[in-house]
Amino acid sequence: NAGVTQTPKFQVLKTGQSMTLQCAQDMNHEYMSWYRQDPGMGLRLIHYSVGAGITDQGEVPNGYNVSRSTTEDFPLRLLSAAPSQTSVYFCASSYRISGANVLTFGAGSRLTVL
Amino acid sequence: AQTVTQSQPEMSVQEAETVTLSCTYDTSESNYYLFWYKQPPSRQMILVIRQEAYKQQNATENRFSVNFQKAAKSFSLKISDSQLGDTAMYFCAFMKVTGGGADGLTFGKGTHLIIQP
């Protein structure tokens, strides 16, 4: 199993450009989520999905869009990139163990916005 | 909203020593889970240990154990017989349990642990 696959691993954008960070999982997990990690900070939740066709906002959703058309894929879209969105982005998916969602993380995508 | 505080930005110990990483949290929830994640230089997030709030017994995974003090809202991680491979950022995280299953994590800012040879 590949687990959670994120692409690209690195990306440089100019302010105002748009792009999509891809996330795919092959574990049939219902729950998928996106986090961002900034220096000196822990990970912060951007958006999440509890199943195909269902998405909701996390702690820092502004500037990001998501959709969930299949169980496997959960892309994160930046419509007009800003320097404040320079960060490392993690996708995570989960199943339930004893009532808790135990997250499996992707390897991260480092995004730089100039 | 929940908050998670890790008061030690960086710690350094000698190989084979025991080290304890501190974590406190604030919540009004009664049903929740606590986690410690490890992030080595590879950037991969790795689950170290998990604790259910309703369990009084402290979780243990090989050389890793926790001291969970629910009343004090404290959740420290003890690493015994530390190894060079334990060098990493360690994040404490909180997850409330909701009926719908949409349980996102709230992370602390992390502790950079360095194991010296």
Tab-separated table of C-alpha atoms in Angstrom:
chain	number	residue	atom	x	y	z
A	1	ASN	CA	0.000	0.000	0.000
A	2	ALA	CA	1.216	3.490	-0.830
A	3	GLY	CA	-0.647	5.097	2.103
A	4	VAL	CA	-1.155	8.833	1.647
A	5	THR	CA	0.502	10.309	-1.438
A	6	GLN	CA	0.993	14.037	-1.875
A	7	THR	CA	2.115	15.792	-5.032
A	8	PRO	CA	4.080	17.873	-5.710
A	9	LYS	CA	6.690	17.679	-2.955
A	10	PHE	CA	7.987	21.155	-3.725
A	11	GLN	CA	6.434	24.102	-5.563
A	12	VAL	CA	7.320	27.739	-6.094
A	13	LEU	CA	4.558	30.141	-7.088
A	14	LYS	CA	4.300	33.835	-7.801
A	15	THR	CA	1.762	35.936	-5.962
A	16	GLY	CA	-1.623	35.650	-7.617
A	17	GLN	CA	-1.009	32.320	-9.304
A	18	SER	CA	-3.272	29.364	-8.691
A	19	MET	CA	-2.384	25.763	-8.080
A	20	THR	CA	-3.688	22.496	-6.678
A	21	LEU	CA	-1.979	20.271	-4.160
A	22	GLN	CA	-2.970	16.687	-4.762
A	23	CYS	CA	-3.660	14.112	-2.076
A	24	ALA	CA	-4.586	10.485	-2.647
A	25	GLN	CA	-4.981	7.583	-0.247
A	26	ASP	CA	-5.454	3.900	-0.982
A	27	MET	CA	-6.625	2.747	2.441
A	28	ASN	CA	-10.345	3.380	1.900
A	29	HIS	CA	-10.308	5.952	4.696
A	30	GLU	CA	-13.456	8.017	4.990
A	31	TYR	CA	-11.833	10.940	6.782
A	32	MET	CA	-9.295	13.168	5.007
A	33	SER	CA	-7.829	16.490	6.025
A	34	TRP	CA	-5.304	19.182	5.157
A	35	TYR	CA	-2.934	20.867	7.607
A	36	ARG	CA	-0.327	23.562	7.229
A	37	GLN	CA	2.878	23.789	9.231
A	38	ASP	CA	4.666	27.094	9.707
A	39	PRO	CA	8.021	27.646	11.485
A	40	GLY	CA	7.639	27.626	15.263
A	41	MET	CA	4.069	26.432	14.970
A	42	GLY	CA	2.376	23.109	15.186
A	43	LEU	CA	0.164	21.887	12.396
A	44	ARG	CA	-3.078	23.745	11.889
A	45	LEU	CA	-6.193	22.297	10.282
A	46	ILE	CA	-7.277	23.932	7.001
A	47	HIS	CA	-10.152	21.789	5.717
A	48	TYR	CA	-11.426	18.300	6.274
A	49	SER	CA	-13.843	15.784	4.792
A	50	VAL	CA	-15.744	12.932	6.413
A	51	GLY	CA	-16.663	11.320	3.113
A	52	ALA	CA	-17.189	11.847	-0.602
A	53	GLY	CA	-19.232	14.968	-1.265
A	54	ILE	CA	-18.791	16.333	2.285
A	55	THR	CA	-16.242	18.979	3.264
A	56	ASP	CA	-15.941	21.476	6.090
A	57	GLN	CA	-13.635	24.213	7.331
A	58	GLY	CA	-10.954	23.848	9.929
A	59	GLU	CA	-9.033	26.484	11.880
A	60	VAL	CA	-7.401	28.369	8.952
A	61	PRO	CA	-9.553	27.906	5.804
A	62	ASN	CA	-9.235	31.357	4.197
A	63	GLY	CA	-7.606	31.311	0.760
A	64	TYR	CA	-8.112	27.583	0.238
A	65	ASN	CA	-10.776	25.485	-1.467
A	66	VAL	CA	-11.354	21.758	-1.327
A	67	SER	CA	-13.644	19.184	-2.868
A	68	ARG	CA	-14.112	15.450	-2.364
A	69	SER	CA	-15.575	13.744	-5.410
A	70	THR	CA	-14.120	10.308	-4.575
A	71	THR	CA	-13.116	8.501	-1.402
A	72	GLU	CA	-9.488	8.364	-2.563
A	73	ASP	CA	-8.762	11.980	-3.499
A	74	PHE	CA	-8.862	15.251	-1.592
A	75	PRO	CA	-7.198	18.117	-3.529
A	76	LEU	CA	-6.401	21.480	-1.953
A	77	ARG	CA	-6.718	24.497	-4.240
A	78	LEU	CA	-5.094	27.895	-3.876
A	79	LEU	CA	-7.027	30.232	-6.167
A	80	SER	CA	-4.763	33.284	-5.798
A	81	ALA	CA	-1.584	32.497	-3.918
A	82	ALA	CA	-0.242	34.954	-1.346
A	83	PRO	CA	3.154	35.044	0.429
A	84	SER	CA	1.331	34.243	3.684
A	85	GLN	CA	0.541	30.834	2.209
A	86	THR	CA	4.208	29.891	2.111
A	87	SER	CA	4.223	26.789	4.274
A	88	VAL	CA	4.544	23.026	4.397
A	89	TYR	CA	1.244	21.318	3.722
A	90	PHE	CA	0.273	17.904	5.037
A	91	CYS	CA	-2.588	15.738	3.947
A	92	ALA	CA	-3.833	13.125	6.395
A	93	SER	CA	-6.444	10.398	6.330
A	94	SER	CA	-7.842	8.192	9.012
A	95	TYR	CA	-9.920	5.267	10.106
A	96	ARG	CA	-11.244	4.684	13.562
A	97	ILE	CA	-9.576	2.725	16.293
A	98	SER	CA	-11.639	2.368	19.458
A	99	GLY	CA	-13.540	5.514	18.643
A	100	ALA	CA	-10.586	7.703	17.723
A	101	ASN	CA	-9.427	8.789	14.309
A	102	VAL	CA	-5.768	7.742	14.046
A	103	LEU	CA	-4.263	9.877	11.313
A	104	THR	CA	-1.875	8.685	8.618
A	105	PHE	CA	0.052	11.607	7.181
A	106	GLY	CA	1.500	12.173	3.754
A	107	ALA	CA	5.129	13.245	3.346
A	108	GLY	CA	4.256	16.920	2.993
A	109	SER	CA	4.411	19.502	0.220
A	110	ARG	CA	6.625	22.561	0.617
A	111	LEU	CA	5.092	25.610	-1.058
A	112	THR	CA	6.878	28.924	-1.521
A	113	VAL	CA	4.964	31.958	-2.740
A	114	LEU	CA	7.151	34.821	-3.980
B	1	ALA	CA	-11.697	25.857	21.453
B	2	GLN	CA	-8.852	23.728	22.666
B	3	THR	CA	-5.275	24.841	23.222
B	4	VAL	CA	-2.155	22.736	23.588
B	5	THR	CA	1.000	24.135	25.172
B	6	GLN	CA	4.491	22.704	24.973
B	7	SER	CA	6.710	24.828	27.173
B	8	GLN	CA	10.072	23.393	26.100
B	9	PRO	CA	11.079	24.622	22.623
B	10	GLU	CA	14.261	22.535	22.683
B	11	MET	CA	15.831	19.830	24.821
B	12	SER	CA	19.143	18.025	24.595
B	13	VAL	CA	20.172	14.824	26.393
B	14	GLN	CA	22.881	12.215	26.120
B	15	GLU	CA	22.249	8.918	24.433
B	16	ALA	CA	20.807	6.262	26.798
B	17	GLU	CA	19.420	8.873	29.184
B	18	THR	CA	15.743	9.254	30.020
B	19	VAL	CA	13.987	12.439	28.947
B	20	THR	CA	10.528	13.828	29.647
B	21	LEU	CA	8.707	16.214	27.323
B	22	SER	CA	5.960	18.340	28.814
B	23	CYS	CA	2.514	19.108	27.432
B	24	THR	CA	-0.482	20.819	28.946
B	25	TYR	CA	-3.837	21.419	27.346
B	26	ASP	CA	-7.001	23.345	27.976
B	27	THR	CA	-10.440	22.051	27.093
B	28	SER	CA	-13.987	21.915	28.366
B	29	GLU	CA	-14.539	18.572	26.654
B	30	SER	CA	-14.867	15.431	28.746
B	31	ASN	CA	-14.327	12.914	25.951
B	32	TYR	CA	-11.097	13.291	24.004
B	33	TYR	CA	-7.818	11.725	22.954
B	34	LEU	CA	-4.243	12.852	23.291
B	35	PHE	CA	-1.360	12.006	21.017
B	36	TRP	CA	2.364	12.434	20.682
B	37	TYR	CA	3.708	12.683	17.149
B	38	LYS	CA	7.344	12.580	16.093
B	39	GLN	CA	8.655	14.531	13.107
B	40	PRO	CA	12.228	13.619	12.144
B	41	PRO	CA	14.233	15.674	9.626
B	42	SER	CA	12.512	13.717	6.851
B	43	ARG	CA	9.416	15.760	7.755
B	44	GLN	CA	7.210	12.647	8.020
B	45	MET	CA	4.692	12.770	10.883
B	46	ILE	CA	4.852	9.552	12.897
B	47	LEU	CA	2.454	8.574	15.665
B	48	VAL	CA	4.368	7.751	18.841
B	49	ILE	CA	1.651	7.085	21.381
B	50	ARG	CA	-2.056	7.658	22.024
B	51	GLN	CA	-4.070	8.082	25.220
B	52	GLU	CA	-7.821	7.924	25.670
B	53	ALA	CA	-9.040	10.420	28.280
B	54	TYR	CA	-11.456	7.933	29.833
B	55	LYS	CA	-8.623	5.512	30.609
B	56	GLN	CA	-6.783	6.048	33.879
B	57	GLN	CA	-3.947	3.733	32.902
B	58	ASN	CA	-1.058	5.496	31.212
B	59	ALA	CA	-0.260	4.342	27.680
B	60	THR	CA	3.071	2.653	26.958
B	61	GLU	CA	4.768	1.763	23.676
B	62	ASN	CA	8.152	0.104	24.158
B	63	ARG	CA	10.542	2.871	25.330
B	64	PHE	CA	7.821	5.524	25.195
B	65	SER	CA	5.334	6.127	27.983
B	66	VAL	CA	3.075	8.941	29.064
B	67	ASN	CA	2.094	10.487	32.384
B	68	PHE	CA	-1.524	11.514	31.920
B	69	GLN	CA	-2.924	13.712	34.668
B	70	LYS	CA	-6.491	14.492	33.624
B	71	ALA	CA	-7.352	16.838	36.485
B	72	ALA	CA	-4.194	18.846	35.886
B	73	LYS	CA	-4.661	18.629	32.084
B	74	SER	CA	-1.133	17.409	31.695
B	75	PHE	CA	0.204	14.841	29.224
B	76	SER	CA	3.966	14.338	29.343
B	77	LEU	CA	6.009	11.921	27.238
B	78	LYS	CA	8.868	9.931	28.738
B	79	ILE	CA	11.484	8.405	26.484
B	80	SER	CA	13.645	5.801	28.172
B	81	ASP	CA	17.078	4.676	26.974
B	82	SER	CA	17.102	7.448	24.382
B	83	GLN	CA	18.659	6.686	21.002
B	84	LEU	CA	20.176	8.857	18.300
B	85	GLY	CA	17.175	8.063	16.095
B	86	ASP	CA	14.917	9.747	18.634
B	87	THR	CA	16.267	13.124	17.517
B	88	ALA	CA	13.214	14.903	16.087
B	89	MET	CA	10.491	17.446	16.693
B	90	TYR	CA	7.829	16.084	19.015
B	91	PHE	CA	4.295	17.403	18.891
B	92	CYS	CA	1.605	16.940	21.476
B	93	ALA	CA	-1.900	16.910	19.991
B	94	PHE	CA	-5.481	16.931	21.209
B	95	MET	CA	-8.533	15.464	19.525
B	96	LYS	CA	-12.065	15.859	20.791
B	97	VAL	CA	-14.484	13.077	20.028
B	98	THR	CA	-17.636	14.050	18.175
B	99	GLY	CA	-20.487	11.818	17.165
B	100	GLY	CA	-20.018	12.622	13.513
B	101	GLY	CA	-16.401	11.506	13.468
B	102	ALA	CA	-15.003	14.820	12.239
B	103	ASP	CA	-12.174	14.851	14.745
B	104	GLY	CA	-9.402	17.218	13.752
B	105	LEU	CA	-6.204	17.538	15.755
B	106	THR	CA	-5.070	20.588	17.690
B	107	PHE	CA	-1.283	20.634	17.924
B	108	GLY	CA	1.193	22.235	20.274
B	109	LYS	CA	4.137	24.167	18.840
B	110	GLY	CA	6.514	21.286	19.335
B	111	THR	CA	9.685	20.414	21.237
B	112	HIS	CA	12.920	19.886	19.349
B	113	LEU	CA	14.635	16.938	21.017
B	114	ILE	CA	18.320	16.385	20.337
B	115	ILE	CA	20.016	13.160	21.426
B	116	GLN	CA	23.759	13.661	21.791
B	117	PRO	CA	26.154	10.734	21.205
